[in-house]
Coordinates of C-alpha atoms and ligand atoms in Angstrom, one line a residue:
X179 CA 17.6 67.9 66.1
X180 CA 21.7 67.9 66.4
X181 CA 24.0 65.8 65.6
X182 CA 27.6 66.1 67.4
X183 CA 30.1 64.5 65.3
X184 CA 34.3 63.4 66.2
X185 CA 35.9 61.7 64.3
X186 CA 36.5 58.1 65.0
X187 CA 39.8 55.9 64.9
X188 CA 38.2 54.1 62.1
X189 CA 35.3 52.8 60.7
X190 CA 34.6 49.5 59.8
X191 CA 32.2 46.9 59.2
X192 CA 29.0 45.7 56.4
X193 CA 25.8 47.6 56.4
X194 CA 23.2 47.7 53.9
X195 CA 21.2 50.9 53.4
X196 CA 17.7 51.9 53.0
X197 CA 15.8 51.4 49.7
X198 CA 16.7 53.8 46.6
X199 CA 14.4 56.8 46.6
X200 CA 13.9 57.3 42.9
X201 CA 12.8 53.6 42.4
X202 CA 10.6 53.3 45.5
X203 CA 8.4 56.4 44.5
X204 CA 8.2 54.6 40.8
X205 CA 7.4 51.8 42.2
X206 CA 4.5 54.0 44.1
X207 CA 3.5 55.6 41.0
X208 CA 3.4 52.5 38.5
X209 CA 1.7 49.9 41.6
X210 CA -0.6 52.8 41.4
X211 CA -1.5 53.1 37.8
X212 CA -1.2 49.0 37.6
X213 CA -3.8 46.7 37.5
X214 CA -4.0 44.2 40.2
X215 CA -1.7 44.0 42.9
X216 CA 2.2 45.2 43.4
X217 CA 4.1 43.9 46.1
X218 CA 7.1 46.0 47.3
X219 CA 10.0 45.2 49.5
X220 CA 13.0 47.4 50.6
X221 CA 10.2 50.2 49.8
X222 CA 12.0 53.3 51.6
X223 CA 9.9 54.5 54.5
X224 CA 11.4 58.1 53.6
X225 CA 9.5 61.3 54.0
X226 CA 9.5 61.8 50.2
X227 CA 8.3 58.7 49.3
X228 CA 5.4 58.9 52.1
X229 CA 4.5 61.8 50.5
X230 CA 4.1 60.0 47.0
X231 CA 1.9 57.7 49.3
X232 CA -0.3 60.1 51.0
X233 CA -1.0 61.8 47.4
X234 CA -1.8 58.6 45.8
X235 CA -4.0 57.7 48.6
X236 CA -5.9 60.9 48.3
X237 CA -6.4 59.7 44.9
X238 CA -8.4 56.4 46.1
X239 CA -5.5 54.1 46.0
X240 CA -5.1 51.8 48.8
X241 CA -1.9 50.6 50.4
X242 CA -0.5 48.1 53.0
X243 CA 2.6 49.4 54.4
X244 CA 5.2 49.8 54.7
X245 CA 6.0 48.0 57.4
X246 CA 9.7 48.0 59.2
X247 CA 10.7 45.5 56.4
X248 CA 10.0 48.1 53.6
X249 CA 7.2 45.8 52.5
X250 CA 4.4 47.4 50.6
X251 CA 1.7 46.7 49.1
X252 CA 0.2 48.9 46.4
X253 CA -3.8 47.9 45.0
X254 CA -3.7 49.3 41.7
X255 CA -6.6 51.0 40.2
X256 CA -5.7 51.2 37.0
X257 CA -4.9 53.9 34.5
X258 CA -8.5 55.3 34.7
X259 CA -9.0 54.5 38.2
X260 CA -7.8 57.5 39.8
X261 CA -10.3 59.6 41.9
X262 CA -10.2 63.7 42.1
X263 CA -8.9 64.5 44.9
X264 CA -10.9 66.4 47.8
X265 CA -8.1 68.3 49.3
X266 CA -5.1 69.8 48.2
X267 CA -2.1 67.6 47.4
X268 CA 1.2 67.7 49.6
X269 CA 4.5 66.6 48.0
X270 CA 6.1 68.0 51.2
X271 CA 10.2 68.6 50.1
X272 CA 9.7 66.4 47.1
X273 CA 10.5 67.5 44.0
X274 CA 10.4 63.7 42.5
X275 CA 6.5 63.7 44.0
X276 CA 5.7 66.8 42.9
X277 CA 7.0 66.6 38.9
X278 CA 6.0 63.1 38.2
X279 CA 3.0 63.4 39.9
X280 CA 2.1 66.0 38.0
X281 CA 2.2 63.8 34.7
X282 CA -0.4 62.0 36.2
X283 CA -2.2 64.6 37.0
X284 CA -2.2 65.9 33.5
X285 CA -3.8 62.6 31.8
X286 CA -6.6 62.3 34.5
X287 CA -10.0 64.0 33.8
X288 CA -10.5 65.8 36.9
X289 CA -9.4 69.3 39.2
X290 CA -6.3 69.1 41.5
X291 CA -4.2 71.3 42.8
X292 CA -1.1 70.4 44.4
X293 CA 1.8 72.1 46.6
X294 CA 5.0 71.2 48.8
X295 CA 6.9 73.2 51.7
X296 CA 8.8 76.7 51.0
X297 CA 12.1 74.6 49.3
X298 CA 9.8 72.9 46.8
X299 CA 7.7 75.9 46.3
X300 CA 11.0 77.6 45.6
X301 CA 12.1 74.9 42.5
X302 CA 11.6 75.0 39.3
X303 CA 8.1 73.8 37.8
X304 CA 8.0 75.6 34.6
X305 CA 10.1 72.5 32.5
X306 CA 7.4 70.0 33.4
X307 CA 4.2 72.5 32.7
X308 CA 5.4 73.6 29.8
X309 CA 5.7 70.3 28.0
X310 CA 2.4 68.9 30.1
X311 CA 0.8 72.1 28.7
X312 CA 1.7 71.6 24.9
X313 CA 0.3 68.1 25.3
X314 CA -3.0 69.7 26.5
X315 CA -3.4 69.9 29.9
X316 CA -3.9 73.1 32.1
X317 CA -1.6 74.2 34.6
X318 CA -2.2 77.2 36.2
X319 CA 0.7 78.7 39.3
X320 CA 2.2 81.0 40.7
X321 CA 4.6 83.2 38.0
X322 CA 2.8 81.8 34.8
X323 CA 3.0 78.4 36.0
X324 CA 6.4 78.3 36.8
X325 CA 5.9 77.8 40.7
X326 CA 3.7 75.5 42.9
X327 CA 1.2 75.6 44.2
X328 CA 0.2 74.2 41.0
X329 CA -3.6 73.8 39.7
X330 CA -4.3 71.3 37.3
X331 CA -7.2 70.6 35.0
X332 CA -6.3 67.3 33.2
X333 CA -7.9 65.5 30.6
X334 CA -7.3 64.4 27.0
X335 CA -3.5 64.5 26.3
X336 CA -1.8 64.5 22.9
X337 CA 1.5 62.6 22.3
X338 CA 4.1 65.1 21.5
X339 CA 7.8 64.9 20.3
X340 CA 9.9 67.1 23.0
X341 CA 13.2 67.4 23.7
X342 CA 14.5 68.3 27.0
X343 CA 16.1 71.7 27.5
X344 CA 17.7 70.4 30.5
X345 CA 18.5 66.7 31.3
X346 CA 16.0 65.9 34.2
X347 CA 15.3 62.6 34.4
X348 CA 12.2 63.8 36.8
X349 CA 10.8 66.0 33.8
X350 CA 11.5 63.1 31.5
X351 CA 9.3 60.8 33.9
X352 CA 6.6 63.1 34.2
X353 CA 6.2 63.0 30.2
X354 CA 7.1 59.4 30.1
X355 CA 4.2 58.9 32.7
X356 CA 1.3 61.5 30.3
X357 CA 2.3 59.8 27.3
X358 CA 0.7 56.8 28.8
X359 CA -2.2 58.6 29.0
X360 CA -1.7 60.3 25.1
X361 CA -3.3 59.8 22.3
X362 CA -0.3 58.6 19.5
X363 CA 3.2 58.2 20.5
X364 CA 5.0 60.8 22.9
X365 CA 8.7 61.2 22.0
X366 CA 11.1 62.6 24.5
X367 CA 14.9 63.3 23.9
X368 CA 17.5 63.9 26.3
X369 CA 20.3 66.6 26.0
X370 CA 22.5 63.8 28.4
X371 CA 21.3 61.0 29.7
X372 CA 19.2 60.6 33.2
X373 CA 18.7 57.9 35.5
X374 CA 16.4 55.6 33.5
X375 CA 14.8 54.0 36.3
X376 CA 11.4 55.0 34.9
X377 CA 11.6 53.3 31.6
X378 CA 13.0 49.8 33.0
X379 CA 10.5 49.9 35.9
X380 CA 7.6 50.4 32.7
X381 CA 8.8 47.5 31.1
X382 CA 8.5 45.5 34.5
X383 CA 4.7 46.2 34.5
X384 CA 4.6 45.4 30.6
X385 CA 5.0 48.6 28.9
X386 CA 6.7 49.0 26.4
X387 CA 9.6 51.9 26.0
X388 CA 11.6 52.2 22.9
X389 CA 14.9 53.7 22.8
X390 CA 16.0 54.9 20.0
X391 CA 19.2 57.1 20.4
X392 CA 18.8 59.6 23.0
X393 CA 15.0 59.5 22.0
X394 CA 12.2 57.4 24.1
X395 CA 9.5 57.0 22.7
X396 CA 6.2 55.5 24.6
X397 CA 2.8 54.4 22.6
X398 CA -0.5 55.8 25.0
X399 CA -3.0 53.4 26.1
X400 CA -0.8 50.7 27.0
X401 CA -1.9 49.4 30.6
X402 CA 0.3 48.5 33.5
X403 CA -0.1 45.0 35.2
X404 CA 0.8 44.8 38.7
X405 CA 4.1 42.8 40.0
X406 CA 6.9 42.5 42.3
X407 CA 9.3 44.8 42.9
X408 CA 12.2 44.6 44.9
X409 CA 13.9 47.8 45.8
X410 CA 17.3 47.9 45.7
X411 CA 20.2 49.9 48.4
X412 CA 20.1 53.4 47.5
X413 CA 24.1 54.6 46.0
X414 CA 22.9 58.0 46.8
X415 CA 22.6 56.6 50.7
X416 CA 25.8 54.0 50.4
X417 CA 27.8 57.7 48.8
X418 CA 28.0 59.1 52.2
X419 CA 29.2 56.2 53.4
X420 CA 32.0 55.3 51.0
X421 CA 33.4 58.7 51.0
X422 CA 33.6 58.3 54.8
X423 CA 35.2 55.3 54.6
X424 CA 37.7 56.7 51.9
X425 CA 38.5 59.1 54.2
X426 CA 38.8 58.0 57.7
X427 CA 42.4 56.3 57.9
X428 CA 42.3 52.6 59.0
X429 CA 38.7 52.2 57.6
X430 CA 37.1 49.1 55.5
X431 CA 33.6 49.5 55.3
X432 CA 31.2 47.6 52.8
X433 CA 28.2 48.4 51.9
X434 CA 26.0 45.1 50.7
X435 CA 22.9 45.6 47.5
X436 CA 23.4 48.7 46.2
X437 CA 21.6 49.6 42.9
X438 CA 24.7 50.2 40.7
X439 CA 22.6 51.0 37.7
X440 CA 25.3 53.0 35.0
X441 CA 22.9 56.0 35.1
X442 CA 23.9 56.9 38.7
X443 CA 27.0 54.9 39.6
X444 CA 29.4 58.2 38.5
X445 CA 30.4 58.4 42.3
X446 CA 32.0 54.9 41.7
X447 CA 33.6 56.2 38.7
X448 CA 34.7 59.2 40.0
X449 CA 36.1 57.8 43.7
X450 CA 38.1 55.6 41.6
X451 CA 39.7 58.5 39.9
X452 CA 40.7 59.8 42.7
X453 CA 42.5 57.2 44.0
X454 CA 39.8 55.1 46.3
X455 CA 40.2 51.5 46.9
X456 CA 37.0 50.1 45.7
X457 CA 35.8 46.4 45.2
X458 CA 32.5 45.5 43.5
X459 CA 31.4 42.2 44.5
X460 CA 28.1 39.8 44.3
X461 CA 26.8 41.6 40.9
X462 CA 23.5 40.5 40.5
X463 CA 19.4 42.0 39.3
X464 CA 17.2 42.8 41.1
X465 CA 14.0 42.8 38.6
X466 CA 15.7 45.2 35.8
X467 CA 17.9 46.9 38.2
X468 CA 21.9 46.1 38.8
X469 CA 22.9 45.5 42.0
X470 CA 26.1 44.6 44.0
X471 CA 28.7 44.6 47.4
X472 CA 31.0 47.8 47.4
X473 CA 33.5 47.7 49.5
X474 CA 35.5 51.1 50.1
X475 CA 39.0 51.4 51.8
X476 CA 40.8 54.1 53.0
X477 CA 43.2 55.5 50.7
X478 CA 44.9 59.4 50.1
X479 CA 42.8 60.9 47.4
X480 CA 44.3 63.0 44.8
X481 CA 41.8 65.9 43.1
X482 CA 40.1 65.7 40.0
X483 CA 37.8 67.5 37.5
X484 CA 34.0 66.4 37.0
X485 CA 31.8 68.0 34.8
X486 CA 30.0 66.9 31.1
X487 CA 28.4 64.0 30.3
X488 CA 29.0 62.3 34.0
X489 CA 27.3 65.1 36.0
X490 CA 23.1 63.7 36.1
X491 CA 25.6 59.9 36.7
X492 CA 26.3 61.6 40.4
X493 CA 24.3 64.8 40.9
X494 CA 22.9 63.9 44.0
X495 CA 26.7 62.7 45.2
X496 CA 28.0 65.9 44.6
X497 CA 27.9 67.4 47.8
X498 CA 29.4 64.6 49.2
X499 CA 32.5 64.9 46.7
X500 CA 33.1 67.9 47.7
X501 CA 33.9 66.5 50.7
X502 CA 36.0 64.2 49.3
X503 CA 37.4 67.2 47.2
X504 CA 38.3 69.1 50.3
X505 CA 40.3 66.3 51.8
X506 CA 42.2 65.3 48.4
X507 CA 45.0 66.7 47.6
X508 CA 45.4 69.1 44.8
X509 CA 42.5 70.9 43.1
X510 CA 39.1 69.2 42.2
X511 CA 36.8 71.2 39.9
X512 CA 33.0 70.3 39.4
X513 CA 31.7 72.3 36.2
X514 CA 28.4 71.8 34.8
X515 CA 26.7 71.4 37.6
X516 CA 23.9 74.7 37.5
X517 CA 21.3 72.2 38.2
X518 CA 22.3 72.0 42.0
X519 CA 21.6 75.6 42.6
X520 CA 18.0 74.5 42.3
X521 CA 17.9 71.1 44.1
X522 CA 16.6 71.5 47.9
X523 CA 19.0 74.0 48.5
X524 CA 20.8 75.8 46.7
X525 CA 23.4 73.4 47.1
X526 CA 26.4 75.4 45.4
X527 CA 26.2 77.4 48.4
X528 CA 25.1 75.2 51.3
X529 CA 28.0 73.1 51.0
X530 CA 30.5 75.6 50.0
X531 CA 29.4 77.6 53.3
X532 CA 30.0 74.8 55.5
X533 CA 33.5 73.7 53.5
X534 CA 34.7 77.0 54.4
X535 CA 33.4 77.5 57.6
X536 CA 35.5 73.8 58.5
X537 CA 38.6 75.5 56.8
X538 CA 38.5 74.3 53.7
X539 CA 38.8 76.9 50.5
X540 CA 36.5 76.7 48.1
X541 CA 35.3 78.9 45.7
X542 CA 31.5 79.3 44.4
X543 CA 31.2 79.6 39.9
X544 CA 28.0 79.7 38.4
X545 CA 27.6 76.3 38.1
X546 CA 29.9 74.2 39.8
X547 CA 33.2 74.4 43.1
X548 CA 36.9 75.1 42.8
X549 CA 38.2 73.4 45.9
X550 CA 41.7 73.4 47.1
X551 CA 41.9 70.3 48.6
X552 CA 44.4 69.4 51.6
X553 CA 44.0 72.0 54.6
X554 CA 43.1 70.9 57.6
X555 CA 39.6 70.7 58.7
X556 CA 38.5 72.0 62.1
X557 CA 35.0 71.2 64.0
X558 CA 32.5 73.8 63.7
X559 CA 28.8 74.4 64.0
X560 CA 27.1 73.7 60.8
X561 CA 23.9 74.5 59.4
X562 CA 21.7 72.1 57.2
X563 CA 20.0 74.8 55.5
X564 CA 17.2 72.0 55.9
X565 CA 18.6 69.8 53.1
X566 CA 19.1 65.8 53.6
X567 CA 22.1 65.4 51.5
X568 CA 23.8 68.6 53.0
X569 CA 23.1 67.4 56.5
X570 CA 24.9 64.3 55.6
X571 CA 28.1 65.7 53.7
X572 CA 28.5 67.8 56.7
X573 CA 28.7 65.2 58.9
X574 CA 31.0 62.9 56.9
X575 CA 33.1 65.9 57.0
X576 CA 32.8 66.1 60.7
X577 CA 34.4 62.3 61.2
X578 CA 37.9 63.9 59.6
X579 CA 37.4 67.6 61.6
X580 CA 39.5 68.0 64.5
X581 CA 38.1 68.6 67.6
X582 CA 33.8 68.3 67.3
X583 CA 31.0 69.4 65.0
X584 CA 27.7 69.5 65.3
X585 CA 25.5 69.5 62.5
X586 CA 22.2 71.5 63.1
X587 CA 18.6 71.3 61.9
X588 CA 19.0 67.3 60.7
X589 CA 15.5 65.9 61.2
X590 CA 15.3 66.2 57.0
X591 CA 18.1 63.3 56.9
X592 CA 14.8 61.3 57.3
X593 CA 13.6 62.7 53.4
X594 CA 16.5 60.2 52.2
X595 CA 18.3 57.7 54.8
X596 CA 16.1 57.3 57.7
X597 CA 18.6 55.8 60.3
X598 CA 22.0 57.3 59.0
X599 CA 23.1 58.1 62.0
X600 CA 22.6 54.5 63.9
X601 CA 24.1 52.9 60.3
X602 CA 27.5 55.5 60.4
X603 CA 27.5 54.8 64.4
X604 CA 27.7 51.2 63.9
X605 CA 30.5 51.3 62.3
X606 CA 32.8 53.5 64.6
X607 CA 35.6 52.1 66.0
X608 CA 36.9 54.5 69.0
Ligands
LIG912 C1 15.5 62.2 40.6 C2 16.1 62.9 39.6 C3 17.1 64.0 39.9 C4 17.6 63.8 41.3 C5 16.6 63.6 42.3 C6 15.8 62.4 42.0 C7 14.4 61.2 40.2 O1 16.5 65.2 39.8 O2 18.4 64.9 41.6 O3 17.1 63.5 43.6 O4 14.0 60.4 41.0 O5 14.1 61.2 39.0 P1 16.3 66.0 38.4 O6 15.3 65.3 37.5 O7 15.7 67.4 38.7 O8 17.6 66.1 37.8

């Protein structure tokens, strides 16, 4: 599948946008592990988050849903309740699947193995077997266990302090998730803090997680009871829209119940450095979650520098700021940023490739972009390199390109933001 991309007069108008991935597969997980029955909406109907499904299912868990609505229903079996899988286990492009999964996997007395398609068999698996290991599980794959497919003999864990030699919020869930099955209490520290969608979501199905510092710390045995969860609008969806609308002159697009928790809502921060007109509007919860309006104007964007502390706050945005980056004026630097060289592409170079194959220049460092914002861009023919969020930035890209670009190999949009396309068409004006 292609997409063929000119850019529009304007774009305008209120959306909302599909479920946040990282809570919907939590919410997966937990319903899972619960007792009694969880009751999803806005669930995203996502190929990761099928996959979570499909796994769990092979497990013995039942489901109902998701329907169009995003309504799901999970029938918990407990934190014993988990059946040994007959087949292998498919995690598909899902590196959130995959890691947390496997800290499951780890506190369950029975044989699995489990494996994804070439990208995730290509990521880094070592940071959550090695701490899954020291806690007592065994992990055997490919390269000493650094590399699915990944076979896993779980049992009897014990709670271990660990601290985290990169901030991972996915390896912190995984060890979040086995310390429920541990015998003491597991302590895990973050370098920087991560999306802590995990830890409020425990405390929904009456867990308890204590923070103390950068340190979580998470007593085993404590069950899960089954609830409600309402899934709020994913920011890492609503990103590609508000840099498009930052972008494309004349626009005013808002985007309604987004999850604005302040572990991923750097894009904000950083849009607003840069000179964006944004408006945050109807703050409310959703269960322990923050949500709101955002409404994004056009405006010219000046560059800026992102690394530090903010980079897990916007990781997943950062292709799309270089977007924004390439169409500010002045330099924007993002530093610190390593970690994207192993995300579902190597994302350093994906989007860097199809920067400067639009005309932008950009230059590659070990762990982060030097863009010098301001040239024109010009349609092209981009590649995807199979990655969702480079699809997308490409194509936000393509709305300011003169002439037309088409974005190739874009069926893995659907891993994220099923529908992006109908959502960014409906708010064309040509
Ligand atoms: C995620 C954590 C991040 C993020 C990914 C989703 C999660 O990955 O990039 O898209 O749901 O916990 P890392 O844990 O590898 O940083």
């Amino acid at each position: 599948m292609n997409w063929e991309i000119t850019p529009p007069r304007a774009l305008k108008g209120s959306v909302s946008v599909p479920g946040d991935k990282s809570i919907s597969h939590r919410a997966a997980l937990l319903g899972a592990l619960a007792e009694g029955e969880t009751w999803v909406e806005n669930f995203l109907a996502g190929a990761d988050c099928l996959a979570t499904i499909r796994c769990l299912a092979a497990m013995g868990v039942t489901f109902e849903g998701p329907d169009e609505k995003g309504c799901l229903v999970v029938h918990g079996r407990g934190r014993r309740g988990l059946r040994e899988p007959a087949d292998v286990l498919d995690a598909a492009n899902s590196g959130t699947t995959m890691r947390l999964l496997l800290g499951v996997l780890a506190g369950c007395p029975f044989f699995s193995v489990i494996t994804g398609d070439a990208s995730l068999r290509r990521r880094p698996m070592g940071r959550v077997v090695e701490p899954l290991s020291r806690m007592g599980a065994s992990i055997w794959g490919r390269q000493g266990g650094k590399f699915a497919p990944l076979a896993v003999q779980g049992g009897e864990l014990e709670a271990i302090s660990y601290t985290l030699p990169v901030a991972s919020a996915q390896v912190k869930s995984a060890l979040l998730l086995a310390g429920l099955f541990a015998r003491g209490e597991t302590r895990i520290t973050e370098p920087v803090p991560t999306r802590d969608h995990t830890e409020r979501m425990l405390e929904q199905f009456g867990a308890e997680v204590r923070r103390e510092g950068n340190t979580l710390c998470i007593r085993g045995g404590q069950g899960l009871a089954g609830c409600r969860v309402v899934v709020p609008g994913d920011i890492s969806s609503a990103a590609f829209l508000m840099v498009a609308a930052a972008v494309v002159p004349g626009s005013d697009v808002t985007v309604r119940g987004v999850g604005i928790n302040p572990t991923r809502d750097g894009i904000i921060e950083v849009l607003k450095q840069m000179g964006a007109d944004i408006e945050i509007s109807n703050r409310g919860y959703l269960g322990n979650e923050p949500v709101a309006d955002i409404r994004i104007r056009h405006s010219r964007l000046t560059g800026v520098t992102i690394g530090g502390e903010i980079i897990p706050r916007l990781i997943d945005e950062i292709p799309v700021l270089a977007v924004a980056g390439a169409l500010a004026e002045g330099e924007t630097v993002i530093k610190d940023a390593g970690e994207l060289r192993v995300k579902e592409s190597d994302r350093l170079e994906t989007v860097a490739a199809g920067l400067k194959k639009l005309g932008a220049e950009v230059e590659v460092m070990s762990d982060g972009l030097r863009i010098r914002g301001g040239r024109p861009l010009t349609g092209t023919v981009l590649q995807s390199h199979g990655d969702h969020r480079v699809a997308m930035a490409m194509a936000v890209a393509g709305l300011v390109a003169r002439g037309k670009t088409q974005v190739q190999d874009t069926a893995c949009v659907d891993v994220s933001f099923p529908g992006f396309v109908v959502i960014l068409n409906s708010l064309r004006v040509d």
